[in-house]
mmCIF file of C-alpha atoms in Angstrom:
data_model
loop_
_atom_site.group_PDB
_atom_site.id
_atom_site.type_symbol
_atom_site.label_atom_id
_atom_site.label_comp_id
_atom_site.label_asym_id
_atom_site.label_seq_id
_atom_site.Cartn_x
_atom_site.Cartn_y
_atom_site.Cartn_z
ATOM 1 C CA UNK A 1 51.649 -14.529 -62.905
ATOM 2 C CA UNK A 2 53.645 -12.660 -65.476
ATOM 3 C CA UNK A 3 50.373 -12.024 -67.198
ATOM 4 C CA UNK A 4 50.025 -8.458 -68.317
ATOM 5 C CA UNK A 5 46.507 -8.181 -69.590
ATOM 6 C CA UNK A 6 47.313 -5.772 -72.286
ATOM 7 C CA UNK A 7 44.674 -5.109 -74.890
ATOM 8 C CA UNK A 8 47.047 -2.987 -76.935
ATOM 9 C CA UNK A 9 44.792 -2.390 -79.888
ATOM 10 C CA UNK A 10 46.840 0.662 -80.817
ATOM 11 C CA UNK A 11 46.768 0.844 -84.576
ATOM 12 C CA UNK A 12 43.352 -0.708 -85.176
ATOM 13 C CA UNK A 13 41.951 0.627 -88.458
ATOM 14 C CA UNK A 14 40.266 4.000 -88.262
ATOM 15 C CA UNK A 15 36.472 3.759 -88.477
ATOM 16 C CA UNK A 16 34.436 6.837 -87.754
ATOM 17 C CA UNK A 17 31.285 7.224 -85.703
ATOM 18 C CA UNK A 18 28.300 8.111 -87.888
ATOM 19 C CA UNK A 19 27.291 11.186 -85.910
ATOM 20 C CA UNK A 20 24.349 12.005 -88.185
ATOM 21 C CA UNK A 21 22.780 8.629 -87.433
ATOM 22 C CA UNK A 22 23.250 8.871 -83.674
ATOM 23 C CA UNK A 23 20.118 9.005 -81.523
ATOM 24 C CA UNK A 24 19.400 8.780 -77.809
ATOM 25 C CA UNK A 25 16.736 6.352 -76.716
ATOM 26 C CA UNK A 26 13.460 7.952 -75.629
ATOM 27 C CA UNK A 27 13.986 11.453 -74.211
ATOM 28 C CA UNK A 28 17.171 10.755 -72.275
ATOM 29 C CA UNK A 29 19.235 13.899 -71.836
ATOM 30 C CA UNK A 30 22.902 14.304 -71.124
ATOM 31 C CA UNK A 31 24.628 13.610 -68.844
ATOM 32 C CA UNK A 32 24.122 9.870 -69.129
ATOM 33 C CA UNK A 33 25.370 7.567 -66.387
ATOM 34 C CA UNK A 34 26.222 4.008 -67.425
ATOM 35 C CA UNK A 35 27.113 1.295 -64.895
ATOM 36 C CA UNK A 36 30.199 -0.638 -65.909
ATOM 37 C CA UNK A 37 32.190 -3.567 -64.628
ATOM 38 C CA UNK A 38 35.702 -2.682 -63.492
ATOM 39 C CA UNK A 39 38.051 -5.648 -63.344
ATOM 40 C CA UNK A 40 40.661 -5.879 -60.602
ATOM 41 C CA UNK A 41 43.282 -4.894 -63.172
ATOM 42 C CA UNK A 42 41.371 -1.837 -64.416
ATOM 43 C CA UNK A 43 39.513 -3.129 -67.462
ATOM 44 C CA UNK A 44 36.246 -1.307 -68.212
ATOM 45 C CA UNK A 45 33.465 -3.559 -69.475
ATOM 46 C CA UNK A 46 30.110 -2.344 -70.813
ATOM 47 C CA UNK A 47 27.107 -4.397 -71.810
ATOM 48 C CA UNK A 48 26.352 -3.659 -75.455
ATOM 49 C CA UNK A 49 23.965 -4.992 -78.089
ATOM 50 C CA UNK A 50 24.338 -5.241 -81.831
ATOM 51 C CA UNK A 51 21.143 -5.386 -83.892
ATOM 52 C CA UNK A 52 19.019 -6.498 -80.909
ATOM 53 C CA UNK A 53 21.450 -9.223 -79.881
ATOM 54 C CA UNK A 54 21.696 -10.422 -76.279
ATOM 55 C CA UNK A 55 24.004 -8.231 -74.152
ATOM 56 C CA UNK A 56 27.687 -8.698 -74.940
ATOM 57 C CA UNK A 57 30.919 -7.633 -73.255
ATOM 58 C CA UNK A 58 32.465 -4.607 -74.943
ATOM 59 C CA UNK A 59 35.603 -3.055 -73.476
ATOM 60 C CA UNK A 60 36.192 0.696 -73.354
ATOM 61 C CA UNK A 61 39.530 1.295 -75.046
ATOM 62 C CA UNK A 62 40.791 4.844 -75.521
ATOM 63 C CA UNK A 63 43.851 3.355 -77.226
ATOM 64 C CA UNK A 64 41.780 1.971 -80.103
ATOM 65 C CA UNK A 65 41.560 4.324 -83.066
ATOM 66 C CA UNK A 66 38.430 2.517 -84.301
ATOM 67 C CA UNK A 67 34.983 3.609 -83.178
ATOM 68 C CA UNK A 68 33.923 -0.003 -82.757
ATOM 69 C CA UNK A 69 35.641 -3.362 -83.088
ATOM 70 C CA UNK A 70 33.771 -6.687 -83.133
ATOM 71 C CA UNK A 71 35.428 -10.030 -82.441
ATOM 72 C CA UNK A 72 35.391 -12.186 -85.560
ATOM 73 C CA UNK A 73 33.812 -15.170 -83.817
ATOM 74 C CA UNK A 74 31.067 -12.926 -82.417
ATOM 75 C CA UNK A 75 30.407 -11.423 -85.858
ATOM 76 C CA UNK A 76 30.005 -14.954 -87.219
ATOM 77 C CA UNK A 77 27.646 -15.957 -84.398
ATOM 78 C CA UNK A 78 25.509 -12.874 -85.065
ATOM 79 C CA UNK A 79 25.322 -13.617 -88.785
ATOM 80 C CA UNK A 80 27.058 -10.399 -89.749
ATOM 81 C CA UNK A 81 28.579 -10.158 -93.207
ATOM 82 C CA UNK A 82 32.133 -8.834 -92.952
ATOM 83 C CA UNK A 83 33.497 -7.570 -96.245
ATOM 84 C CA UNK A 84 36.984 -6.905 -97.470
ATOM 85 C CA UNK A 85 40.174 -8.367 -96.096
ATOM 86 C CA UNK A 86 43.220 -6.299 -95.304
ATOM 87 C CA UNK A 87 46.386 -6.741 -93.309
ATOM 88 C CA UNK A 88 46.666 -4.421 -90.330
ATOM 89 C CA UNK A 89 49.822 -3.296 -88.601
ATOM 90 C CA UNK A 90 50.686 -0.942 -85.804
ATOM 91 C CA UNK A 91 49.209 -2.804 -82.838
ATOM 92 C CA UNK A 92 51.413 -4.296 -80.141
ATOM 93 C CA UNK A 93 53.630 -7.007 -81.567
ATOM 94 C CA UNK A 94 55.636 -6.931 -84.799
ATOM 95 C CA UNK A 95 53.325 -8.946 -87.057
ATOM 96 C CA UNK A 96 50.413 -8.050 -89.311
ATOM 97 C CA UNK A 97 46.867 -9.226 -88.618
ATOM 98 C CA UNK A 98 43.721 -9.643 -90.693
ATOM 99 C CA UNK A 99 40.980 -7.021 -90.627
ATOM 100 C CA UNK A 100 37.527 -6.946 -92.201
ATOM 101 C CA UNK A 101 34.695 -4.467 -91.934
ATOM 102 C CA UNK A 102 30.992 -4.721 -91.383
ATOM 103 C CA UNK A 103 28.387 -1.970 -91.687
ATOM 104 C CA UNK A 104 24.728 -1.102 -91.255
ATOM 105 C CA UNK A 105 24.872 -1.888 -87.546
ATOM 106 C CA UNK A 106 22.718 -0.623 -84.706
ATOM 107 C CA UNK A 107 24.820 -0.581 -81.538
ATOM 108 C CA UNK A 108 23.310 0.071 -78.118
ATOM 109 C CA UNK A 109 24.794 0.524 -74.684
ATOM 110 C CA UNK A 110 23.446 2.374 -71.684
ATOM 111 C CA UNK A 111 20.710 4.691 -72.894
ATOM 112 C CA UNK A 112 22.448 5.304 -76.200
ATOM 113 C CA UNK A 113 21.728 3.999 -79.667
ATOM 114 C CA UNK A 114 24.155 4.359 -82.572
ATOM 115 C CA UNK A 115 22.483 3.613 -85.918
ATOM 116 C CA UNK A 116 23.962 2.794 -89.301
ATOM 117 C CA UNK A 117 27.429 2.181 -87.888
ATOM 118 C CA UNK A 118 30.423 0.382 -89.300
ATOM 119 C CA UNK A 119 32.953 -1.605 -87.297
ATOM 120 C CA UNK A 120 36.266 -3.322 -87.753
ATOM 121 C CA UNK A 121 36.142 -7.109 -87.447
ATOM 122 C CA UNK A 122 39.194 -9.002 -86.232
ATOM 123 C CA UNK A 123 40.302 -11.974 -84.215
ATOM 124 C CA UNK A 124 40.514 -11.079 -80.519
ATOM 125 C CA UNK A 125 41.307 -14.620 -79.390
ATOM 126 C CA UNK A 126 44.811 -13.781 -78.160
ATOM 127 C CA UNK A 127 43.372 -11.023 -76.014
ATOM 128 C CA UNK A 128 40.726 -13.348 -74.555
ATOM 129 C CA UNK A 129 43.348 -15.952 -73.614
ATOM 130 C CA UNK A 130 45.200 -13.311 -71.606
ATOM 131 C CA UNK A 131 42.051 -11.847 -70.038
ATOM 132 C CA UNK A 132 40.519 -15.247 -69.320
ATOM 133 C CA UNK A 133 37.096 -14.078 -70.441
ATOM 134 C CA UNK A 134 35.122 -13.000 -73.487
ATOM 135 C CA UNK A 135 36.061 -9.855 -75.348
ATOM 136 C CA UNK A 136 33.144 -9.473 -77.746
ATOM 137 C CA UNK A 137 34.180 -6.044 -78.947
ATOM 138 C CA UNK A 138 35.739 -2.680 -78.237
ATOM 139 C CA UNK A 139 34.426 0.865 -77.972
ATOM 140 C CA UNK A 140 37.154 3.223 -79.038
ATOM 141 C CA UNK A 141 38.281 6.727 -79.840
ATOM 142 C CA UNK A 142 35.181 8.434 -81.232
ATOM 143 C CA UNK A 143 33.144 8.128 -78.056
ATOM 144 C CA UNK A 144 35.839 10.247 -76.399
ATOM 145 C CA UNK A 145 35.665 12.782 -79.242
ATOM 146 C CA UNK A 146 31.889 13.186 -79.146
ATOM 147 C CA UNK A 147 31.448 13.452 -75.361
ATOM 148 C CA UNK A 148 33.230 14.493 -72.227
ATOM 149 C CA UNK A 149 33.883 11.008 -70.813
ATOM 150 C CA UNK A 150 34.181 10.544 -67.055
ATOM 151 C CA UNK A 151 35.450 7.186 -65.789
ATOM 152 C CA UNK A 152 34.862 6.660 -62.080
ATOM 153 C CA UNK A 153 36.784 3.466 -61.392
ATOM 154 C CA UNK A 154 35.856 3.396 -57.695
ATOM 155 C CA UNK A 155 32.119 3.860 -58.316
ATOM 156 C CA UNK A 156 32.150 1.595 -61.405
ATOM 157 C CA UNK A 157 30.408 4.223 -63.453
ATOM 158 C CA UNK A 158 30.859 5.843 -66.847
ATOM 159 C CA UNK A 159 29.301 9.295 -67.333
ATOM 160 C CA UNK A 160 28.945 11.047 -70.690
ATOM 161 C CA UNK A 161 28.512 14.829 -70.817
ATOM 162 C CA UNK A 162 27.697 17.332 -73.524
ATOM 163 C CA UNK A 163 31.020 19.085 -74.317
ATOM 164 C CA UNK A 164 29.309 22.408 -75.020
ATOM 165 C CA UNK A 165 27.648 22.715 -71.631
ATOM 166 C CA UNK A 166 30.130 20.773 -69.485
ATOM 167 C CA UNK A 167 31.551 22.642 -66.504
ATOM 168 C CA UNK A 168 34.079 21.005 -64.221
ATOM 169 C CA UNK A 169 33.844 22.013 -60.574
ATOM 170 C CA UNK A 170 36.078 19.482 -58.856
ATOM 171 C CA UNK A 171 39.589 19.756 -57.452
ATOM 172 C CA UNK A 172 41.321 17.436 -59.884
ATOM 173 C CA UNK A 173 44.513 18.087 -61.783
ATOM 174 C CA UNK A 174 44.205 19.222 -65.411
ATOM 175 C CA UNK A 175 46.738 17.870 -67.926
ATOM 176 C CA UNK A 176 47.075 18.876 -71.584
ATOM 177 C CA UNK A 177 45.370 16.312 -73.833
ATOM 178 C CA UNK A 178 46.205 16.150 -77.536
ATOM 179 C CA UNK A 179 45.370 13.835 -80.414
ATOM 180 C CA UNK A 180 48.359 12.388 -82.253
ATOM 181 C CA UNK A 181 47.988 9.869 -85.075
ATOM 182 C CA UNK A 182 44.597 8.793 -83.759
ATOM 183 C CA UNK A 183 45.688 8.423 -80.119
ATOM 184 C CA UNK A 184 45.246 10.591 -77.037
ATOM 185 C CA UNK A 185 48.570 11.716 -75.600
ATOM 186 C CA UNK A 186 49.525 13.650 -72.471
ATOM 187 C CA UNK A 187 52.878 14.981 -71.252
ATOM 188 C CA UNK A 188 54.546 13.022 -68.467
ATOM 189 C CA UNK A 189 57.939 12.764 -66.787
ATOM 190 C CA UNK A 190 59.976 9.774 -65.726
ATOM 191 C CA UNK A 191 63.082 9.789 -63.555
ATOM 192 C CA UNK A 192 65.514 6.897 -63.867
ATOM 193 C CA UNK A 193 68.788 6.507 -62.013
ATOM 194 C CA UNK A 194 71.802 8.184 -63.615
ATOM 195 C CA UNK A 195 69.631 9.865 -66.254
ATOM 196 C CA UNK A 196 68.276 13.387 -66.460
ATOM 197 C CA UNK A 197 64.520 13.554 -65.983
ATOM 198 C CA UNK A 198 62.945 12.235 -69.183
ATOM 199 C CA UNK A 199 59.923 14.034 -70.634
ATOM 200 C CA UNK A 200 57.628 12.774 -73.366
ATOM 201 C CA UNK A 201 54.146 12.357 -74.773
ATOM 202 C CA UNK A 202 52.386 9.233 -73.509
ATOM 203 C CA UNK A 203 49.303 7.524 -74.944
ATOM 204 C CA UNK A 204 46.441 7.334 -72.435
ATOM 205 C CA UNK A 205 45.171 3.772 -72.852
ATOM 206 C CA UNK A 206 42.160 2.538 -70.891
ATOM 207 C CA UNK A 207 42.708 -0.784 -72.676
ATOM 208 C CA UNK A 208 46.294 -1.104 -71.389
ATOM 209 C CA UNK A 209 45.132 -3.424 -68.645
ATOM 210 C CA UNK A 210 47.439 -4.220 -65.738
ATOM 211 C CA UNK A 211 50.144 -1.954 -67.161
ATOM 212 C CA UNK A 212 51.715 1.027 -65.438
ATOM 213 C CA UNK A 213 53.961 2.773 -67.952
ATOM 214 C CA UNK A 214 55.501 1.352 -71.126
ATOM 215 C CA UNK A 215 58.429 3.108 -72.802
ATOM 216 C CA UNK A 216 58.645 2.663 -76.563
ATOM 217 C CA UNK A 217 61.719 1.154 -78.180
ATOM 218 C CA UNK A 218 62.865 4.419 -79.874
ATOM 219 C CA UNK A 219 62.440 6.426 -76.666
ATOM 220 C CA UNK A 220 64.317 3.843 -74.617
ATOM 221 C CA UNK A 221 67.056 3.664 -77.229
ATOM 222 C CA UNK A 222 67.721 7.388 -77.437
ATOM 223 C CA UNK A 223 67.544 7.603 -73.634
ATOM 224 C CA UNK A 224 70.059 4.730 -73.339
ATOM 225 C CA UNK A 225 67.711 2.586 -71.273
ATOM 226 C CA UNK A 226 68.117 0.467 -69.338
ATOM 227 C CA UNK A 227 71.097 2.137 -67.686
ATOM 228 C CA UNK A 228 74.115 -0.005 -66.769
ATOM 229 C CA UNK A 229 73.380 -1.979 -63.637
ATOM 230 C CA UNK A 230 69.632 -1.353 -63.769
ATOM 231 C CA UNK A 231 67.731 -4.420 -62.584
ATOM 232 C CA UNK A 232 65.474 -5.847 -65.273
ATOM 233 C CA UNK A 233 63.478 -8.979 -66.090
ATOM 234 C CA UNK A 234 62.927 -9.999 -69.720
ATOM 235 C CA UNK A 235 59.309 -10.920 -70.335
ATOM 236 C CA UNK A 236 57.817 -12.383 -73.514
ATOM 237 C CA UNK A 237 54.406 -13.334 -72.142
ATOM 238 C CA UNK A 238 52.403 -10.396 -73.520
ATOM 239 C CA UNK A 239 50.772 -10.676 -76.925
ATOM 240 C CA UNK A 240 49.031 -7.884 -78.779
ATOM 241 C CA UNK A 241 47.136 -8.098 -82.056
ATOM 242 C CA UNK A 242 50.528 -8.174 -83.775
ATOM 243 C CA UNK A 243 51.767 -11.166 -81.804
ATOM 244 C CA UNK A 244 54.254 -11.597 -78.934
ATOM 245 C CA UNK A 245 56.050 -8.585 -77.502
ATOM 246 C CA UNK A 246 59.371 -8.273 -75.705
ATOM 247 C CA UNK A 247 59.472 -6.145 -72.580
ATOM 248 C CA UNK A 248 62.090 -5.453 -69.949
ATOM 249 C CA UNK A 249 60.450 -5.062 -66.547
ATOM 250 C CA UNK A 250 62.150 -2.611 -64.201
ATOM 251 C CA UNK A 251 61.522 0.245 -61.776
ATOM 252 C CA UNK A 252 62.058 3.983 -62.116
ATOM 253 C CA UNK A 253 62.773 6.496 -59.344
ATOM 254 C CA UNK A 254 59.425 8.137 -60.030
ATOM 255 C CA UNK A 255 56.778 8.774 -62.683
ATOM 256 C CA UNK A 256 54.916 12.077 -62.800
ATOM 257 C CA UNK A 257 51.731 13.034 -64.602
ATOM 258 C CA UNK A 258 50.414 16.498 -63.820
ATOM 259 C CA UNK A 259 51.000 17.063 -60.121
ATOM 260 C CA UNK A 260 50.746 13.385 -59.239
ATOM 261 C CA UNK A 261 53.991 11.549 -58.528
ATOM 262 C CA UNK A 262 54.344 7.771 -58.285
ATOM 263 C CA UNK A 263 57.495 6.750 -56.392
ATOM 264 C CA UNK A 264 59.433 3.655 -57.501
ATOM 265 C CA UNK A 265 56.893 2.632 -60.167
ATOM 266 C CA UNK A 266 57.111 -0.454 -62.292
ATOM 267 C CA UNK A 267 58.036 0.395 -65.858
ATOM 268 C CA UNK A 268 58.075 -1.686 -69.016
ATOM 269 C CA UNK A 269 60.839 -1.007 -71.548
ATOM 270 C CA UNK A 270 59.943 -2.193 -75.033
ATOM 271 C CA UNK A 271 62.371 -4.206 -77.128
ATOM 272 C CA UNK A 272 59.959 -4.611 -80.051
ATOM 273 C CA UNK A 273 61.268 -3.897 -83.545
ATOM 274 C CA UNK A 274 57.832 -3.288 -85.042
ATOM 275 C CA UNK A 275 54.277 -2.400 -84.079
ATOM 276 C CA UNK A 276 52.865 0.092 -81.604
ATOM 277 C CA UNK A 277 55.632 -0.253 -79.046
ATOM 278 C CA UNK A 278 58.256 0.559 -81.685
ATOM 279 C CA UNK A 279 56.480 3.748 -82.768
ATOM 280 C CA UNK A 280 58.227 7.127 -82.864
ATOM 281 C CA UNK A 281 54.908 9.006 -82.656
ATOM 282 C CA UNK A 282 54.909 8.939 -78.851
ATOM 283 C CA UNK A 283 57.311 8.094 -76.055
ATOM 284 C CA UNK A 284 55.227 5.635 -74.131
ATOM 285 C CA UNK A 285 51.882 4.411 -72.914
ATOM 286 C CA UNK A 286 50.030 4.898 -69.620
ATOM 287 C CA UNK A 287 47.964 1.873 -68.645
ATOM 288 C CA UNK A 288 45.270 1.046 -66.171
ATOM 289 C CA UNK A 289 47.510 0.418 -63.164
ATOM 290 C CA UNK A 290 48.058 4.196 -63.202
ATOM 291 C CA UNK A 291 44.630 5.286 -64.465
ATOM 292 C CA UNK A 292 42.539 3.240 -62.023
ATOM 293 C CA UNK A 293 43.993 5.277 -59.150
ATOM 294 C CA UNK A 294 42.014 8.311 -60.341
ATOM 295 C CA UNK A 295 38.637 9.409 -61.484
ATOM 296 C CA UNK A 296 39.607 10.147 -65.101
ATOM 297 C CA UNK A 297 37.831 12.750 -67.250
ATOM 298 C CA UNK A 298 38.569 13.015 -70.971
ATOM 299 C CA UNK A 299 37.559 16.539 -72.031
ATOM 300 C CA UNK A 300 38.952 16.683 -75.531
ATOM 301 C CA UNK A 301 36.843 19.720 -76.479
ATOM 302 C CA UNK A 302 39.033 21.700 -74.046
ATOM 303 C CA UNK A 303 42.147 19.613 -74.711
ATOM 304 C CA UNK A 304 42.471 18.469 -71.132
ATOM 305 C CA UNK A 305 42.597 15.264 -69.138
ATOM 306 C CA UNK A 306 41.362 15.736 -65.566
ATOM 307 C CA UNK A 307 42.679 13.427 -62.865
ATOM 308 C CA UNK A 308 41.065 13.217 -59.424
ATOM 309 C CA UNK A 309 42.932 11.014 -56.988
ATOM 310 C CA UNK A 310 40.883 8.188 -55.512
ATOM 311 C CA UNK A 311 41.307 6.097 -52.378
ATOM 312 C CA UNK A 312 43.402 3.689 -54.476
ATOM 313 C CA UNK A 313 46.068 6.272 -55.301
ATOM 314 C CA UNK A 314 48.598 5.163 -52.671
ATOM 315 C CA UNK A 315 48.255 1.439 -53.276
ATOM 316 C CA UNK A 316 51.651 -0.090 -54.107
ATOM 317 C CA UNK A 317 52.493 -0.805 -57.725
ATOM 318 C CA UNK A 318 53.399 -4.461 -57.454
ATOM 319 C CA UNK A 319 54.621 -6.964 -59.992
ATOM 320 C CA UNK A 320 53.768 -10.643 -60.186
ATOM 321 C CA UNK A 321 55.573 -12.635 -57.491
ATOM 322 C CA UNK A 322 55.354 -16.187 -58.843
ATOM 323 C CA UNK A 323 57.414 -16.047 -62.037
ATOM 324 C CA UNK A 324 54.891 -17.826 -64.222
ATOM 325 C CA UNK A 325 52.614 -16.593 -66.959
ATOM 326 C CA UNK A 326 49.309 -18.391 -67.432
ATOM 327 C CA UNK A 327 46.702 -18.201 -70.176
ATOM 328 C CA UNK A 328 43.120 -19.423 -70.101
ATOM 329 C CA UNK A 329 41.662 -21.667 -72.802
ATOM 330 C CA UNK A 330 38.448 -23.490 -73.586
ATOM 331 C CA UNK A 331 34.907 -22.338 -74.126
ATOM 332 C CA UNK A 332 34.610 -21.277 -70.480
ATOM 333 C CA UNK A 333 38.262 -20.116 -70.135
ATOM 334 C CA UNK A 334 38.861 -22.547 -67.263
ATOM 335 C CA UNK A 335 41.747 -24.538 -68.717
ATOM 336 C CA UNK A 336 44.837 -22.805 -67.326
ATOM 337 C CA UNK A 337 48.081 -23.458 -69.149
ATOM 338 C CA UNK A 338 51.536 -22.161 -68.222
ATOM 339 C CA UNK A 339 52.714 -19.911 -71.044
ATOM 340 C CA UNK A 340 56.072 -18.733 -69.681
ATOM 341 C CA UNK A 341 58.322 -19.453 -66.705
ATOM 342 C CA UNK A 342 61.084 -17.110 -65.580
ATOM 343 C CA UNK A 343 64.310 -18.695 -64.444
ATOM 344 C CA UNK A 344 65.315 -18.238 -60.824
ATOM 345 C CA UNK A 345 61.743 -17.379 -59.841
ATOM 346 C CA UNK A 346 59.584 -19.285 -57.351
ATOM 347 C CA UNK A 347 57.755 -21.061 -60.186
ATOM 348 C CA UNK A 348 60.991 -21.744 -62.053
ATOM 349 C CA UNK A 349 62.758 -23.210 -59.024
ATOM 350 C CA UNK A 350 59.705 -25.348 -58.270
ATOM 351 C CA UNK A 351 60.056 -26.996 -61.671
ATOM 352 C CA UNK A 352 57.069 -25.587 -63.529
ATOM 353 C CA UNK A 353 57.390 -25.763 -67.305
ATOM 354 C CA UNK A 354 55.774 -24.113 -70.284
ATOM 355 C CA UNK A 355 52.731 -26.150 -71.307
ATOM 356 C CA UNK A 356 51.906 -27.437 -67.827
ATOM 357 C CA UNK A 357 48.163 -27.471 -67.164
ATOM 358 C CA UNK A 358 47.117 -26.296 -63.698
ATOM 359 C CA UNK A 359 44.413 -28.585 -62.303
ATOM 360 C CA UNK A 360 44.291 -27.465 -58.669
ATOM 361 C CA UNK A 361 45.600 -24.564 -56.552
ATOM 362 C CA UNK A 362 45.840 -25.319 -52.836
ATOM 363 C CA UNK A 363 43.405 -28.210 -53.321
ATOM 364 C CA UNK A 364 40.827 -25.988 -55.030
ATOM 365 C CA UNK A 365 39.911 -27.374 -58.479
ATOM 366 C CA UNK A 366 40.921 -24.984 -61.237
ATOM 367 C CA UNK A 367 37.475 -25.470 -62.748
ATOM 368 C CA UNK A 368 36.090 -23.429 -59.829
ATOM 369 C CA UNK A 369 38.388 -20.484 -60.553
ATOM 370 C CA UNK A 370 38.725 -17.820 -63.186
ATOM 371 C CA UNK A 371 41.928 -16.196 -64.328
ATOM 372 C CA UNK A 372 41.325 -12.895 -62.544
ATOM 373 C CA UNK A 373 41.489 -14.207 -58.948
ATOM 374 C CA UNK A 374 44.482 -16.367 -59.890
ATOM 375 C CA UNK A 375 46.220 -13.169 -60.980
ATOM 376 C CA UNK A 376 45.554 -11.538 -57.642
ATOM 377 C CA UNK A 377 46.760 -14.544 -55.645
ATOM 378 C CA UNK A 378 50.259 -14.130 -57.005
ATOM 379 C CA UNK A 379 50.754 -10.451 -56.116
ATOM 380 C CA UNK A 380 51.386 -10.788 -52.371
ATOM 381 C CA UNK A 381 54.791 -11.892 -51.034
ATOM 382 C CA UNK A 382 55.242 -14.836 -48.692
ATOM 383 C CA UNK A 383 52.216 -16.831 -49.842
ATOM 384 C CA UNK A 384 52.663 -20.596 -50.165
ATOM 385 C CA UNK A 385 50.943 -22.387 -53.027
ATOM 386 C CA UNK A 386 50.560 -26.035 -53.952
ATOM 387 C CA UNK A 387 49.765 -26.561 -57.634
ATOM 388 C CA UNK A 388 48.569 -29.844 -59.043
ATOM 389 C CA UNK A 389 49.711 -29.897 -62.632
ATOM 390 C CA UNK A 390 49.267 -32.192 -65.595
ATOM 391 C CA UNK A 391 52.226 -32.737 -67.912
ATOM 392 C CA UNK A 392 52.348 -35.228 -70.785
ATOM 393 C CA UNK A 393 49.469 -37.169 -69.263
ATOM 394 C CA UNK A 394 51.034 -37.379 -65.810
ATOM 395 C CA UNK A 395 49.918 -35.520 -62.688
ATOM 396 C CA UNK A 396 52.347 -34.064 -60.153
ATOM 397 C CA UNK A 397 52.494 -31.561 -57.316
ATOM 398 C CA UNK A 398 54.693 -28.462 -57.210
ATOM 399 C CA UNK A 399 55.050 -25.997 -54.358
ATOM 400 C CA UNK A 400 56.472 -22.494 -54.120
ATOM 401 C CA UNK A 401 56.365 -19.357 -51.990
ATOM 402 C CA UNK A 402 55.827 -16.015 -53.691
ATOM 403 C CA UNK A 403 58.453 -13.269 -53.382
ATOM 404 C CA UNK A 404 59.158 -9.912 -54.994
ATOM 405 C CA UNK A 405 61.019 -10.325 -58.267
ATOM 406 C CA UNK A 406 61.691 -6.665 -59.011
#
């Protein structure tokens, strides 16, 4: 599946955490350990409540410059009263998008309570279609400013420390961490054939799900990328808040952050003319396919990002091997529709078309599946799949065998 689950909320409107109104429940002292769900593609999901609501799925997104974001449909269901309407820009995709605000909120997750908070309210439907599940809201930048934030992907745990008393005693690699235009950036190096080693500042984005490294349009342009003869695949399946993006998928010789080197990594070269991926404020973005291979510690008080390699570090960085992009629709996200098909790919040669609805995979009804395991199915070469599809009211069977595309 050419489905890059990319939250890409870079550029969400800046809303600040009301530190004076922050309280911890009961007598809980820092550090605070919060269990989280880690998706197979590196998304970090916390259970949060707004004004005593039932638990909702909020995603931890260091790339979001807002403290909190609430999905518009969730705000409506909760009876919140968004006020003001503005057009936002600067997220992934070239278009503007509508933003409102709501205030006077009490937001709880883990043992923490944030009182008298404001939040941005926007439509996250495009994100949900690509994730295949609910995205009720986001927790963004200010949590990382107030605490030392440790993300243990392997243990599925988020730990928050007091910056004043925090002492790191591990053996991880420390990388300079700076704040630029409301986004955390770190230095990194990328080596591409026939080019001198390229160095830049890269946004660290825990919401950049399933992405390795994205190079912005200005950086790629001044670096003359892709180089002549470099193998690429044009992909238009990713949508951010600003609409569809254009990315060239390729591989570099290596990518280096701190002392960690990734050989032959997938890279994504932006062709966007507007939005976050056309920004000149940074050279690229580091997503969860890199981050989930570490225990990641944001220690902004000391301007450092600490990276401890995990058992997942040496796992190969693979691309989709089917050639089709699928999105999930419906109340339960179990209607799977083909969004894009790449020519000369297994799916393309099998005759799949945009708009086809997948009803069965290898005789398993699609209604029994979710998008996440479908994603994983298509990342191993040599697997044979039979898809029952519905097109214009007719049902047919297509078959293909996965293979590496890049």
